[in-house]
PDB file of C-alpha atoms in Angstrom:
ATOM      1  CA  VAL C   1       9.811  26.802  58.800  1.00  0.00           C
ATOM      2  CA  SER C   2      10.262  23.793  56.581  1.00  0.00           C
ATOM      3  CA  MET C   3       9.313  24.292  52.948  1.00  0.00           C
ATOM      4  CA  ALA C   4       8.856  21.367  50.615  1.00  0.00           C
ATOM      5  CA  THR C   5       8.053  20.723  46.998  1.00  0.00           C
ATOM      6  CA  SER C   6       7.448  16.979  47.447  1.00  0.00           C
ATOM      7  CA  ASP C   7       6.002  14.626  50.032  1.00  0.00           C
ATOM      8  CA  GLU C   8       9.487  13.259  50.686  1.00  0.00           C
ATOM      9  CA  GLU C   9      10.905  16.736  51.367  1.00  0.00           C
ATOM     10  CA  LEU C  10       7.950  17.521  53.627  1.00  0.00           C
ATOM     11  CA  ALA C  11       8.442  14.356  55.697  1.00  0.00           C
ATOM     12  CA  ALA C  12      12.195  14.960  55.998  1.00  0.00           C
ATOM     13  CA  GLY C  13      11.657  18.599  56.944  1.00  0.00           C
ATOM     14  CA  ARG C  14       9.048  17.778  59.574  1.00  0.00           C
ATOM     15  CA  SER C  15      11.469  15.242  61.030  1.00  0.00           C
ATOM     16  CA  LYS C  16      14.127  17.955  61.333  1.00  0.00           C
ATOM     17  CA  VAL C  17      11.590  20.280  62.930  1.00  0.00           C
ATOM     18  CA  ALA C  18      10.677  17.561  65.441  1.00  0.00           C
ATOM     19  CA  ALA C  19      14.352  17.181  66.352  1.00  0.00           C
ATOM     20  CA  GLN C  20      14.712  20.926  66.887  1.00  0.00           C
ATOM     21  CA  LEU C  21      11.545  21.089  68.988  1.00  0.00           C
ATOM     22  CA  ALA C  22      12.724  18.124  71.075  1.00  0.00           C
ATOM     23  CA  PHE C  23      16.051  19.845  71.680  1.00  0.00           C
ATOM     24  CA  TYR C  24      14.493  23.158  72.705  1.00  0.00           C
ATOM     25  CA  GLY C  25      11.694  21.418  74.578  1.00  0.00           C
ATOM     26  CA  SER C  26      14.210  19.636  76.782  1.00  0.00           C
ATOM     27  CA  THR C  27      15.306  22.913  78.376  1.00  0.00           C
ATOM     28  CA  PRO C  28      13.428  24.097  81.486  1.00  0.00           C
ATOM     29  CA  ALA C  29      12.608  27.483  79.935  1.00  0.00           C
ATOM     30  CA  TYR C  30      10.199  25.818  77.498  1.00  0.00           C
ATOM     31  CA  GLY C  31       8.272  23.814  80.093  1.00  0.00           C
ATOM     32  CA  GLY C  32       5.668  26.522  80.585  1.00  0.00           C
ATOM     33  CA  VAL C  33       4.990  26.826  76.872  1.00  0.00           C
ATOM     34  CA  LEU C  34       4.543  23.089  76.474  1.00  0.00           C
ATOM     35  CA  ASP C  35       2.371  22.834  79.584  1.00  0.00           C
ATOM     36  CA  HIS C  36       0.252  25.786  78.412  1.00  0.00           C
ATOM     37  CA  HIS C  37      -0.536  23.944  75.187  1.00  0.00           C
ATOM     38  CA  GLY C  38      -1.507  20.721  76.924  1.00  0.00           C
ATOM     39  CA  TYR C  39       1.836  18.929  76.798  1.00  0.00           C
ATOM     40  CA  ASP C  40       2.135  18.683  80.572  1.00  0.00           C
ATOM     41  CA  GLY C  41       5.309  16.928  81.653  1.00  0.00           C
ATOM     42  CA  LEU C  42       6.808  16.746  78.164  1.00  0.00           C
ATOM     43  CA  GLN C  43       9.676  19.089  79.054  1.00  0.00           C
ATOM     44  CA  GLN C  44      10.655  16.921  82.000  1.00  0.00           C
ATOM     45  CA  ARG C  45      10.538  13.750  79.897  1.00  0.00           C
ATOM     46  CA  LEU C  46      12.613  15.353  77.145  1.00  0.00           C
ATOM     47  CA  ASN C  47      15.078  16.714  79.684  1.00  0.00           C
ATOM     48  CA  GLY C  48      15.548  13.324  81.275  1.00  0.00           C
ATOM     49  CA  MET C  49      16.059  11.669  77.905  1.00  0.00           C
ATOM     50  CA  SER C  50      18.591  14.319  76.885  1.00  0.00           C
ATOM     51  CA  LYS C  51      20.658  13.532  79.974  1.00  0.00           C
ATOM     52  CA  GLN C  52      20.671   9.895  78.904  1.00  0.00           C
ATOM     53  CA  GLY C  53      21.773  10.787  75.358  1.00  0.00           C
ATOM     54  CA  LEU C  54      18.496   9.563  73.847  1.00  0.00           C
ATOM     55  CA  TRP C  55      18.357  12.325  71.232  1.00  0.00           C
ATOM     56  CA  ARG C  56      16.752  10.302  68.440  1.00  0.00           C
ATOM     57  CA  GLU C  57      14.198   8.793  70.778  1.00  0.00           C
ATOM     58  CA  MET C  58      13.255  12.283  71.981  1.00  0.00           C
ATOM     59  CA  ASN C  59      12.060  13.139  68.479  1.00  0.00           C
ATOM     60  CA  ASN C  60       9.362  10.474  68.792  1.00  0.00           C
ATOM     61  CA  LEU C  61       7.734  12.468  71.606  1.00  0.00           C
ATOM     62  CA  ILE C  62       7.086  15.402  69.266  1.00  0.00           C
ATOM     63  CA  ASP C  63       3.781  14.623  67.586  1.00  0.00           C
ATOM     64  CA  ALA C  64       2.307  16.090  64.408  1.00  0.00           C
ATOM     65  CA  ASP C  65      -0.024  18.368  66.376  1.00  0.00           C
ATOM     66  CA  LEU C  66       2.883  19.927  68.271  1.00  0.00           C
ATOM     67  CA  ILE C  67       4.820  20.442  65.036  1.00  0.00           C
ATOM     68  CA  ASP C  68       1.791  22.168  63.497  1.00  0.00           C
ATOM     69  CA  LEU C  69       1.322  24.294  66.616  1.00  0.00           C
ATOM     70  CA  LEU C  70       4.881  25.559  66.892  1.00  0.00           C
ATOM     71  CA  ALA C  71       6.247  25.374  63.338  1.00  0.00           C
ATOM     72  CA  VAL C  72       5.225  26.166  59.798  1.00  0.00           C
ATOM     73  CA  THR C  73       5.577  23.434  57.176  1.00  0.00           C
ATOM     74  CA  GLY C  74       4.295  22.994  53.643  1.00  0.00           C
ATOM     75  CA  THR C  75       4.871  24.354  50.174  1.00  0.00           C
ATOM     76  CA  PRO C  76       6.693  27.680  49.881  1.00  0.00           C
ATOM     77  CA  ALA C  77       3.385  29.466  49.272  1.00  0.00           C
ATOM     78  CA  GLU C  78       1.688  27.710  52.203  1.00  0.00           C
ATOM     79  CA  CYS C  79       4.590  28.545  54.503  1.00  0.00           C
ATOM     80  CA  GLY C  80       4.681  32.194  53.477  1.00  0.00           C
ATOM     81  CA  ALA C  81       0.950  32.677  53.994  1.00  0.00           C
ATOM     82  CA  ALA C  82       0.898  30.744  57.288  1.00  0.00           C
ATOM     83  CA  LEU C  83       3.847  32.624  58.723  1.00  0.00           C
ATOM     84  CA  ALA C  84       2.333  35.968  57.782  1.00  0.00           C
ATOM     85  CA  THR C  85      -0.939  35.006  59.462  1.00  0.00           C
ATOM     86  CA  ARG C  86       0.834  33.868  62.632  1.00  0.00           C
ATOM     87  CA  ASN C  87       3.104  36.901  62.629  1.00  0.00           C
ATOM     88  CA  SER C  88       0.377  39.547  62.567  1.00  0.00           C
ATOM     89  CA  PHE C  89       1.611  41.054  65.843  1.00  0.00           C
ATOM     90  CA  ALA C  90       5.269  41.710  64.925  1.00  0.00           C
ATOM     91  CA  ASP C  91       6.802  44.293  62.646  1.00  0.00           C
ATOM     92  CA  ARG C  92       9.585  41.951  61.481  1.00  0.00           C
ATOM     93  CA  CYS C  93      10.286  38.264  61.289  1.00  0.00           C
ATOM     94  CA  LEU C  94      13.427  36.139  60.945  1.00  0.00           C
ATOM     95  CA  PRO C  95      12.370  32.606  59.969  1.00  0.00           C
ATOM     96  CA  MET C  96      14.703  29.647  60.404  1.00  0.00           C
ATOM     97  CA  PHE C  97      14.439  27.130  57.581  1.00  0.00           C
ATOM     98  CA  TYR C  98      14.857  23.427  58.397  1.00  0.00           C
ATOM     99  CA  GLY C  99      15.318  20.931  55.614  1.00  0.00           C
ATOM    100  CA  GLY C 100      13.332  21.006  52.444  1.00  0.00           C
ATOM    101  CA  THR C 101      13.858  23.387  49.589  1.00  0.00           C
ATOM    102  CA  ARG C 102      15.601  26.740  49.810  1.00  0.00           C
ATOM    103  CA  SER C 103      16.035  27.417  46.121  1.00  0.00           C
ATOM    104  CA  PRO C 104      15.803  31.014  44.904  1.00  0.00           C
ATOM    105  CA  GLU C 105      12.465  30.181  43.276  1.00  0.00           C
ATOM    106  CA  ALA C 106      11.075  28.712  46.485  1.00  0.00           C
ATOM    107  CA  MET C 107      12.269  31.659  48.540  1.00  0.00           C
ATOM    108  CA  SER C 108      10.666  34.050  46.066  1.00  0.00           C
ATOM    109  CA  GLU C 109       7.376  32.136  46.217  1.00  0.00           C
ATOM    110  CA  PHE C 110       7.568  32.155  50.021  1.00  0.00           C
ATOM    111  CA  ALA C 111       8.226  35.918  50.141  1.00  0.00           C
ATOM    112  CA  GLN C 112       5.436  36.707  47.684  1.00  0.00           C
ATOM    113  CA  ALA C 113       2.943  34.670  49.689  1.00  0.00           C
ATOM    114  CA  TYR C 114       4.123  36.263  52.942  1.00  0.00           C
ATOM    115  CA  ASN C 115       3.752  39.773  51.527  1.00  0.00           C
ATOM    116  CA  SER C 116       0.354  38.997  49.979  1.00  0.00           C
ATOM    117  CA  ALA C 117      -1.245  37.516  53.093  1.00  0.00           C
TER     118      ALA C 117
END
Protein backbone atom coordinates (compact mmCIF):
# COMPACT_ATOMS: atom_id res chain seq x y z
CA VAL A 1 0.00 0.00 0.00
CA SER A 2 1.25 3.44 -0.87
CA MET A 3 -1.00 6.31 0.16
CA ALA A 4 -0.51 9.78 -1.21
CA THR A 5 -2.01 13.21 -0.84
CA SER A 6 -0.21 14.70 -3.86
CA ASP A 7 0.92 13.62 -7.30
CA GLU A 8 4.53 13.82 -6.14
CA GLU A 9 3.88 11.52 -3.17
CA LEU A 10 2.01 9.10 -5.43
CA ALA A 11 4.87 8.92 -7.94
CA ALA A 12 7.46 8.44 -5.18
CA GLY A 13 5.34 5.78 -3.49
CA ARG A 14 4.75 3.86 -6.71
CA SER A 15 8.50 3.94 -7.32
CA LYS A 16 9.08 2.37 -3.89
CA VAL A 17 6.43 -0.24 -4.62
CA ALA A 18 8.14 -1.06 -7.93
CA ALA A 19 11.43 -1.57 -6.09
CA GLN A 20 9.79 -3.91 -3.59
CA LEU A 21 8.05 -5.88 -6.34
CA ALA A 22 11.32 -6.16 -8.27
CA PHE A 23 13.07 -7.47 -5.17
CA TYR A 24 10.39 -10.06 -4.40
CA GLY A 25 9.92 -10.87 -8.07
CA SER A 26 13.57 -11.81 -8.39
CA THR A 27 13.11 -14.81 -6.10
CA PRO A 28 12.12 -18.14 -7.69
CA ALA A 29 9.06 -18.53 -5.44
CA TYR A 30 7.34 -15.64 -7.23
CA GLY A 31 7.92 -16.91 -10.77
CA GLY A 32 4.61 -18.76 -10.88
CA VAL A 33 2.64 -15.73 -9.77
CA LEU A 34 4.26 -13.51 -12.38
CA ASP A 35 3.85 -16.12 -15.11
CA HIS A 36 0.20 -16.64 -14.14
CA HIS A 37 -0.48 -12.95 -14.69
CA GLY A 38 1.20 -12.85 -18.09
CA TYR A 39 4.67 -11.76 -17.01
CA ASP A 40 6.35 -14.88 -18.36
CA GLY A 41 10.09 -14.86 -17.82
CA LEU A 42 10.11 -11.72 -15.67
CA GLN A 43 11.26 -13.60 -12.57
CA GLN A 44 14.23 -15.03 -14.42
CA ARG A 45 15.19 -11.62 -15.81
CA LEU A 46 14.90 -10.00 -12.39
CA ASN A 47 16.87 -12.82 -10.80
CA GLY A 48 19.68 -12.48 -13.30
CA MET A 49 19.82 -8.72 -12.81
CA SER A 50 19.88 -9.12 -9.03
CA LYS A 51 22.95 -11.34 -9.32
CA GLN A 52 24.63 -8.58 -11.31
CA GLY A 53 23.72 -5.95 -8.70
CA LEU A 54 21.42 -4.10 -11.11
CA TRP A 55 18.86 -3.24 -8.43
CA ARG A 56 17.82 0.15 -9.79
CA GLU A 57 17.55 -1.16 -13.32
CA MET A 58 15.31 -3.98 -12.09
CA ASN A 59 12.71 -1.42 -11.04
CA ASN A 60 12.29 -0.41 -14.68
CA LEU A 61 10.92 -3.88 -15.47
CA ILE A 62 7.98 -3.35 -13.12
CA ASP A 63 5.35 -1.59 -15.19
CA ALA A 64 2.31 0.38 -14.04
CA ASP A 65 -0.03 -2.52 -14.80
CA LEU A 66 1.94 -4.87 -12.55
CA ILE A 67 1.98 -2.29 -9.75
CA ASP A 68 -1.80 -1.91 -10.05
CA LEU A 69 -2.26 -5.68 -10.10
CA LEU A 70 -0.20 -6.47 -7.03
CA ALA A 71 -0.30 -3.28 -4.95
CA VAL A 72 -2.74 -0.65 -3.81
CA THR A 73 -1.86 3.00 -4.41
CA GLY A 74 -3.80 6.24 -4.25
CA THR A 75 -5.34 8.57 -1.71
CA PRO A 76 -5.93 7.19 1.79
CA ALA A 77 -9.63 6.74 1.00
CA GLU A 78 -8.91 5.05 -2.34
CA CYS A 79 -6.39 2.71 -0.72
CA GLY A 80 -8.73 1.76 2.11
CA ALA A 81 -11.62 0.98 -0.22
CA ALA A 82 -9.44 -0.89 -2.73
CA LEU A 83 -7.77 -3.01 -0.08
CA ALA A 84 -11.11 -3.91 1.47
CA THR A 85 -12.45 -4.96 -1.94
CA ARG A 86 -9.38 -7.08 -2.68
CA ASN A 87 -9.37 -8.55 0.81
CA SER A 88 -12.93 -9.90 0.78
CA PHE A 89 -11.71 -13.45 1.38
CA ALA A 90 -9.64 -12.91 4.56
CA ASP A 91 -10.73 -12.21 8.10
CA ARG A 92 -7.73 -9.95 8.82
CA CYS A 93 -5.20 -7.91 6.93
CA LEU A 94 -1.77 -6.47 7.73
CA PRO A 95 -0.92 -3.88 5.07
CA MET A 96 2.64 -2.71 4.51
CA PHE A 97 2.87 0.99 3.71
CA TYR A 98 5.55 2.17 1.26
CA GLY A 99 6.32 5.84 0.94
CA GLY A 100 3.69 8.49 0.84
CA THR A 101 1.76 9.77 3.79
CA ARG A 102 1.26 7.93 7.06
CA SER A 103 -0.07 10.78 9.15
CA PRO A 104 -2.69 10.01 11.80
CA GLU A 105 -5.29 11.76 9.65
CA ALA A 106 -4.40 9.70 6.59
CA MET A 107 -4.44 6.47 8.57
CA SER A 108 -7.84 7.36 9.99
CA GLU A 109 -9.19 8.12 6.50
CA PHE A 110 -7.74 4.83 5.25
CA ALA A 111 -9.31 2.85 8.11
CA GLN A 112 -12.70 4.50 7.69
CA ALA A 113 -12.74 3.74 3.98
CA TYR A 114 -11.61 0.16 4.61
CA ASN A 115 -14.35 -0.40 7.19
CA SER A 116 -17.01 1.25 5.01
CA ALA A 117 -16.30 -0.73 1.84
